[in-house]
CSV table of C-alpha atoms in Angstrom, one decimal:
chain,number,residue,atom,x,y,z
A,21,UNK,CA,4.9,63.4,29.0
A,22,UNK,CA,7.8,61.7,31.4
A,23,UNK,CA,7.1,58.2,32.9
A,24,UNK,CA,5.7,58.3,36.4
A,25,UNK,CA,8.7,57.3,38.9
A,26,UNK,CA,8.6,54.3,40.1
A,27,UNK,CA,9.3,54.2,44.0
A,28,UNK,CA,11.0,52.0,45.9
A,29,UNK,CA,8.4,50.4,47.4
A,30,UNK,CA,7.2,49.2,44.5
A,31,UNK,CA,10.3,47.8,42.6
A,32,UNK,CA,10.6,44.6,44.2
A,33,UNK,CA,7.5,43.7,42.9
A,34,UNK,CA,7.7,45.1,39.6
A,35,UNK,CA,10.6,43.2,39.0
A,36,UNK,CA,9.1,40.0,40.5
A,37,UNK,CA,6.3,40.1,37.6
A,38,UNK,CA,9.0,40.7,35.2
A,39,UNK,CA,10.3,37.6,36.4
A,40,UNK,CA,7.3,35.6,36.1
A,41,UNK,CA,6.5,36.9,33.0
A,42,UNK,CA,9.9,35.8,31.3
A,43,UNK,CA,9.3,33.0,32.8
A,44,UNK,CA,5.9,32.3,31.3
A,45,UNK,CA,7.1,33.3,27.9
A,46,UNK,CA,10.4,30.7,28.5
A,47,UNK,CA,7.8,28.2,29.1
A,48,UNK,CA,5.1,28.4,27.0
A,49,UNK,CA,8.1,28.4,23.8
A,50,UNK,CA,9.8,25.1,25.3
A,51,UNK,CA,6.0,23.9,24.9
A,52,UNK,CA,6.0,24.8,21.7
A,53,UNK,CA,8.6,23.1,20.8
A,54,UNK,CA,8.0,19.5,22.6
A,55,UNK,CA,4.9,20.0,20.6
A,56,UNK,CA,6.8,20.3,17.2
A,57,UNK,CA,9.0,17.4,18.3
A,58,UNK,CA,5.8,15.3,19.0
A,59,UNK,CA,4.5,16.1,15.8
A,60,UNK,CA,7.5,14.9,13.9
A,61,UNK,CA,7.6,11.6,15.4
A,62,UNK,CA,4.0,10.9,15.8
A,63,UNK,CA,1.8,12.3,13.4
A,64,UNK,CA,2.0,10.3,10.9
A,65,UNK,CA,-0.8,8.7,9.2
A,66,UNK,CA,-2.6,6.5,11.6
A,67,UNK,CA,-5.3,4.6,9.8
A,68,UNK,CA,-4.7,1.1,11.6
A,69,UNK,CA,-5.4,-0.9,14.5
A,70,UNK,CA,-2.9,-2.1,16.6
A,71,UNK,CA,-2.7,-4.7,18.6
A,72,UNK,CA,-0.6,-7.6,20.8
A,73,UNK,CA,-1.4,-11.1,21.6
A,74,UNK,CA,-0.1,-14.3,22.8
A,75,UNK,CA,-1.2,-17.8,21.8
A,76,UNK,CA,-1.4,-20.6,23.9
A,77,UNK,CA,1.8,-21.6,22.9
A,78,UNK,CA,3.2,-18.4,24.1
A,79,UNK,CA,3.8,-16.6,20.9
A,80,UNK,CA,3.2,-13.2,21.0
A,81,UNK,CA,1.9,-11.5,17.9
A,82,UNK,CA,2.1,-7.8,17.2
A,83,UNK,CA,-0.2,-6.7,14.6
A,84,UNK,CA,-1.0,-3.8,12.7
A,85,UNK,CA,-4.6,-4.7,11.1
A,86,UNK,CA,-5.4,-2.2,8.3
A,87,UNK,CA,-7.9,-1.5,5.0
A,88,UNK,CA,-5.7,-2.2,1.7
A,89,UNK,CA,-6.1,1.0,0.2
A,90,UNK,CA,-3.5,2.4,3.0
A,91,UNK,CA,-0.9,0.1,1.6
A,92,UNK,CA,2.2,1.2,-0.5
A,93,UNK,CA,5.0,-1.4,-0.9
A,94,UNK,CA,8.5,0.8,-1.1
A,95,UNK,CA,12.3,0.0,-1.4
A,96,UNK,CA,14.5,0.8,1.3
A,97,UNK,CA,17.7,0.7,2.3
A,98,UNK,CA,17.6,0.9,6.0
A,99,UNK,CA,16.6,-1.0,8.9
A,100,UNK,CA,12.9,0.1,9.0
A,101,UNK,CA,13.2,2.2,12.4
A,102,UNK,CA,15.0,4.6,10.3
A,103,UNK,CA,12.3,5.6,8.2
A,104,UNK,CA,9.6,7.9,9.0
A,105,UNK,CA,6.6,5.2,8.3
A,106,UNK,CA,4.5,2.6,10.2
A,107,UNK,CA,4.6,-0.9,8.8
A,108,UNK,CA,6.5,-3.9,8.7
A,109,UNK,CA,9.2,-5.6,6.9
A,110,UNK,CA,8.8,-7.2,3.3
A,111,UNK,CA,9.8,-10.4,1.5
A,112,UNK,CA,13.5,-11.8,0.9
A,113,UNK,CA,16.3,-9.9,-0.4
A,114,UNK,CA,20.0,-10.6,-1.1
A,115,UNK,CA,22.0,-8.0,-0.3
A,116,UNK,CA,20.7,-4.8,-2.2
A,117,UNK,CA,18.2,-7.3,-4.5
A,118,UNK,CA,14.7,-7.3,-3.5
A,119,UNK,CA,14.1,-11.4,-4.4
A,120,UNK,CA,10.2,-11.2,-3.7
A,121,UNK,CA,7.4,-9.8,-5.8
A,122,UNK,CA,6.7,-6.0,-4.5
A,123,UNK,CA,4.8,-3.9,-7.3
A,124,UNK,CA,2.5,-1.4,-6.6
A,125,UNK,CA,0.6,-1.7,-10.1
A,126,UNK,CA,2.4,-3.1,-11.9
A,127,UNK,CA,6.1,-0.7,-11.2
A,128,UNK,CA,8.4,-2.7,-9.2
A,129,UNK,CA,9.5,-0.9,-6.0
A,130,UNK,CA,13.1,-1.2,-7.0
A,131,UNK,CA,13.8,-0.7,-10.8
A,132,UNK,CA,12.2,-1.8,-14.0
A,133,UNK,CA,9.3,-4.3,-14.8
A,134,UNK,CA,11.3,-7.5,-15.5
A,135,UNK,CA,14.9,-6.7,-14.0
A,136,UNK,CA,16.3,-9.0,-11.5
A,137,UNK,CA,16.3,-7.8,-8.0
A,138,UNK,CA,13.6,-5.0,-8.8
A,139,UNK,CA,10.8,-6.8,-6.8
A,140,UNK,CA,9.2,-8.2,-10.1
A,141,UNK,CA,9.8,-11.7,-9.7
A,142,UNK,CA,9.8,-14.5,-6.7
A,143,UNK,CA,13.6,-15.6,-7.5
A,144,UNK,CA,14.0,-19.4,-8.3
A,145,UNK,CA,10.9,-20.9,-7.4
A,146,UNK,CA,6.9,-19.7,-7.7
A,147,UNK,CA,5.6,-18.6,-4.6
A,148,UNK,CA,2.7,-17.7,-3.0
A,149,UNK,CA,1.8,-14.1,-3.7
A,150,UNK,CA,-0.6,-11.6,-1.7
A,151,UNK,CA,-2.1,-9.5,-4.0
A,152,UNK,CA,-5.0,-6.5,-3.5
A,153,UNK,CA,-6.9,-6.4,-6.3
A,154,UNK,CA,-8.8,-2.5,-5.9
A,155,UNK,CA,-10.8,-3.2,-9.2
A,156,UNK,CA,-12.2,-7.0,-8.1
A,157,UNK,CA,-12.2,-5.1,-4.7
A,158,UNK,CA,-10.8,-9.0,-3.3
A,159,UNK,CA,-7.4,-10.3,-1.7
A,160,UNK,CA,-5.9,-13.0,-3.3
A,161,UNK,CA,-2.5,-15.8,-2.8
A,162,UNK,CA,-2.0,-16.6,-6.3
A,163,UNK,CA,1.3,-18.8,-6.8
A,164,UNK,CA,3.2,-17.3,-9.1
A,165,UNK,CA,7.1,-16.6,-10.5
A,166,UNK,CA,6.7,-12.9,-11.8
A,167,UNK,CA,4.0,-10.0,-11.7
A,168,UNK,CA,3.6,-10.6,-15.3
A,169,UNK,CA,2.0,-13.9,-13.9
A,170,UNK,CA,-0.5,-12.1,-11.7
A,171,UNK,CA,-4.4,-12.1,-12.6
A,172,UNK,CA,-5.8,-8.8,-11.4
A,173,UNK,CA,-8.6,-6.8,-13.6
A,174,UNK,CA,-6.9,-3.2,-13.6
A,175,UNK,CA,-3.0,-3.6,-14.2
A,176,UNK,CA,-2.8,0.0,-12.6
A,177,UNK,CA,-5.0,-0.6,-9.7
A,178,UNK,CA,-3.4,-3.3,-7.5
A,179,UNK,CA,-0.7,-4.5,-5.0
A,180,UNK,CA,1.1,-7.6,-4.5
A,181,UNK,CA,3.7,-9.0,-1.9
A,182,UNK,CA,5.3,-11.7,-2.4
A,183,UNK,CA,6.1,-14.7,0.1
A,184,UNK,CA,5.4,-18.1,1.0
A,185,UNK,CA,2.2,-19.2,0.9
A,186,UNK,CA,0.3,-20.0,4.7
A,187,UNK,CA,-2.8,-21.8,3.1
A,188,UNK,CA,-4.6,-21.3,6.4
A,189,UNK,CA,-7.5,-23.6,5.2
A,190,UNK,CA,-5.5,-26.4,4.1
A,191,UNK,CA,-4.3,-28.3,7.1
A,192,UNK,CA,-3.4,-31.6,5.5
A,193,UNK,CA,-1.2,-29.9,2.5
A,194,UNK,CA,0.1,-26.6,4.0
A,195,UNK,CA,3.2,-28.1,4.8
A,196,UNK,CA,4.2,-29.9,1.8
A,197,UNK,CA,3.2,-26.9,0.1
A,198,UNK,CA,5.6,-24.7,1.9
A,199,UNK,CA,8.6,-26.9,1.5
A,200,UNK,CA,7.8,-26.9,-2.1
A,201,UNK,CA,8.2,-22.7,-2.1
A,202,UNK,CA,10.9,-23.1,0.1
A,203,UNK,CA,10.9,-21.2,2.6
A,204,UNK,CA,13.5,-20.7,4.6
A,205,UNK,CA,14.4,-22.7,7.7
A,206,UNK,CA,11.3,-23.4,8.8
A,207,UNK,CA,12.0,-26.1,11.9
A,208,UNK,CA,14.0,-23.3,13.3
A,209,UNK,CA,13.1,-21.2,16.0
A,210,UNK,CA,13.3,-18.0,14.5
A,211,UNK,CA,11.7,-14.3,14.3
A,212,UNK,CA,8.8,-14.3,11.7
A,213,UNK,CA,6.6,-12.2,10.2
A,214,UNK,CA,3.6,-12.1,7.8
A,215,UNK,CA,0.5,-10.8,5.7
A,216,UNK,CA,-3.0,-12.4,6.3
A,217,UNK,CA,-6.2,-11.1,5.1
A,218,UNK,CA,-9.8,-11.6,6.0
A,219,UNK,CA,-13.1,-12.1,5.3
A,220,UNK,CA,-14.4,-8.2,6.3
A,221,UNK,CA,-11.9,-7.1,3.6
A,222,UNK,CA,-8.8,-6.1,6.6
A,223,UNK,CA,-5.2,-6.6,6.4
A,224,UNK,CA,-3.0,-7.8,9.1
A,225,UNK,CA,0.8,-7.0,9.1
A,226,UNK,CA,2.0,-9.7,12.0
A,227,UNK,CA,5.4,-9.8,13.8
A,228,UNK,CA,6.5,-12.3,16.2
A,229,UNK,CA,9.5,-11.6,18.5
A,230,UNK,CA,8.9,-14.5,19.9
A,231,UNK,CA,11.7,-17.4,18.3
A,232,UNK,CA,9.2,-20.0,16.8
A,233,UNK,CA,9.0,-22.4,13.9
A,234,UNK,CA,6.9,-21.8,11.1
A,235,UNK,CA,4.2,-24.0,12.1
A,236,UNK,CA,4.1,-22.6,15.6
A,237,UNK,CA,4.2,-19.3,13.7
A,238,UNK,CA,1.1,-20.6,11.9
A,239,UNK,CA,-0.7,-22.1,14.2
A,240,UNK,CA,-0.7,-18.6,16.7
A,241,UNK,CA,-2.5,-17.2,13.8
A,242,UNK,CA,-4.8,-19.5,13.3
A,243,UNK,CA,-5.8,-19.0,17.1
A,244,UNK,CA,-5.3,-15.6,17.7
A,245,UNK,CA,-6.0,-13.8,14.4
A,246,UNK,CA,-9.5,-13.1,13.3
A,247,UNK,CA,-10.5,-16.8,14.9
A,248,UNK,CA,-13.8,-16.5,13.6
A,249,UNK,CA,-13.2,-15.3,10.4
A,250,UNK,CA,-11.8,-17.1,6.9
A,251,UNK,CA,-8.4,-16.2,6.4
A,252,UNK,CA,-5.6,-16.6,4.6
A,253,UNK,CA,-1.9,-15.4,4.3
A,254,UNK,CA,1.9,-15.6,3.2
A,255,UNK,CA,4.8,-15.8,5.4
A,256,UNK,CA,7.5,-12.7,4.7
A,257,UNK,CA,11.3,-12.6,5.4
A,258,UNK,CA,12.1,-13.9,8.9
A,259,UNK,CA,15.0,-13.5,11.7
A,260,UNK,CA,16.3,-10.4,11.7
A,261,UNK,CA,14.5,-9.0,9.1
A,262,UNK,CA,11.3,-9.0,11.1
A,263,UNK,CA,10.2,-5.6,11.7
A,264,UNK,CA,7.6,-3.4,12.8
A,265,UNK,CA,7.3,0.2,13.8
A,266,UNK,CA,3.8,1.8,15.0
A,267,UNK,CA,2.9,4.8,17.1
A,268,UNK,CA,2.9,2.5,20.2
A,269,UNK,CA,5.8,0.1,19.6
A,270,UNK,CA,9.0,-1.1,17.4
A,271,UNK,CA,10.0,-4.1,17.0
A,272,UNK,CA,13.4,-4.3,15.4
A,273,UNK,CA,15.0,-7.3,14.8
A,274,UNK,CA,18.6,-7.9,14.7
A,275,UNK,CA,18.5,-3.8,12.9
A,276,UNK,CA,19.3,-5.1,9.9
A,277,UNK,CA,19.2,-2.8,6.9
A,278,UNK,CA,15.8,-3.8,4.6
A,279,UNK,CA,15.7,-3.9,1.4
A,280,UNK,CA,11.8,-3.5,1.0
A,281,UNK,CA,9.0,-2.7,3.7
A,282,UNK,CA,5.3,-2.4,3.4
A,283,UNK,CA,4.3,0.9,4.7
A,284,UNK,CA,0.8,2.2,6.2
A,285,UNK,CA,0.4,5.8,4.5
């Protein structure tokens, strides 16, 4: 049977729809694919709270509050924008030597148990070390030169960053404390960054882009971070090394390459 003819009355319009339609097809693909490139920047596991705050002082503190068991400590290589994870910078490093405990239990994030630069020991002096341990179910900051050092009941089933110790309920020694871990340039007003847990069990990954001393630093947390709650926490690498990257923000640094960040999976 032949196709009826098509006058020309009726052409114009014809043609119109086919218009529109190509149209709507054109569309609804371009859609498709700002949804696909959505996806692959944003959906990424999301099990944290973020948040930003200033202290009296005028520190701002970005933080990314989390439960442990979303934790993985990893190598990198990169400055953290660059990788396709939300978290935050780690400890101290030395070019491609990780100098801060980072074992996820009880494997070093870069190499062997017990190699230099492999994230199994706190280089030169013992330092205060935030540990998860899943079997106690408890956060610790045990002081500490190497992993092998750590006291955790299940050698398999833990976490620990290392640092310098905050000792947020010790207002009289803190200080001496920290100049006895060394860390690094801490009348300077510089970038920091940090790890505090508290009392409900939550851990809080804390950038400042705000250029402060470590005090200053310290004292922001005090006021601004779970004020009503016991806490307690480690300073990380500082300057340009402090880094975050969530869904809502990025806070870069000087875009330094990392050579360890603590990522939310």
């Amino acid at each position: 049977m032949l196709p009826a003819r098509v006058s020309k009355a009726e052409r114009p319009r014809l043609h119109s729809r086919w218009i529109m339609a190509v149209a709507a097809a054109a569309l609804i693909g371009l859609s498709v694919i700002g949804m696909l490139a959505w996806g692959s920047i944003y959906l990424l596991p999301h099990p944290y709270t973020y948040s930003k705050t200033v202290a009296a002082s005028g520190v701002e503190l970005y933080t990314l509050t989390v439960k442990p068991e979303h934790i993985e400590l990893r190598a990198a290589d990169r400055p953290l924008r660059d990788y396709r994870v939300y978290g935050i910078n780690g400890g101290f490093f030395y070019q491609d030597s990780v100098l801060s405990i980072a074992v996820n239990g009880d494997v070093p994030v870069k190499g062997q148990a017990g190699g230099y630069g492999s994230g199994w020991f706190n280089a030169k002096y013992p330092r205060g070390t935030l540990v998860w341990d899943e079997a106690a179910g408890r956060f610790s900051v045990q002081l500490v030169s190497s992993a092998a050092e750590l006291n955790v009941q299940d050698r398999s089933r833990y976490f620990a960053q290392g640092g310098i110790s905050m000792n947020l309920s010790d207002e009289a020694g803190w200080e001496e404390a920290m100049l006895l871990e060394h860390l690094p340039y801490p009348e300077e007003k510089r970038l920091r960054s940090g790890l505090v847990y508290d009392d409900t069990g939550m851990l809080w990954l804390i950038v400042t882009p705000t250029r402060c001393t470590a005090a200053e630093f310290r004292t922001a947390i005090l006021e601004r971070i779970a004020p009503d709650s016991a806490k307690e926490g480690i300073f990380l690498d500082g300057d340009g090394s402090s880094q975050l990257k969530s869904a809502e923000t990025s806070l870069d640094g000087d875009s330094r390459d990392l050579q360890q960040i603590i990522a939310i999976n």
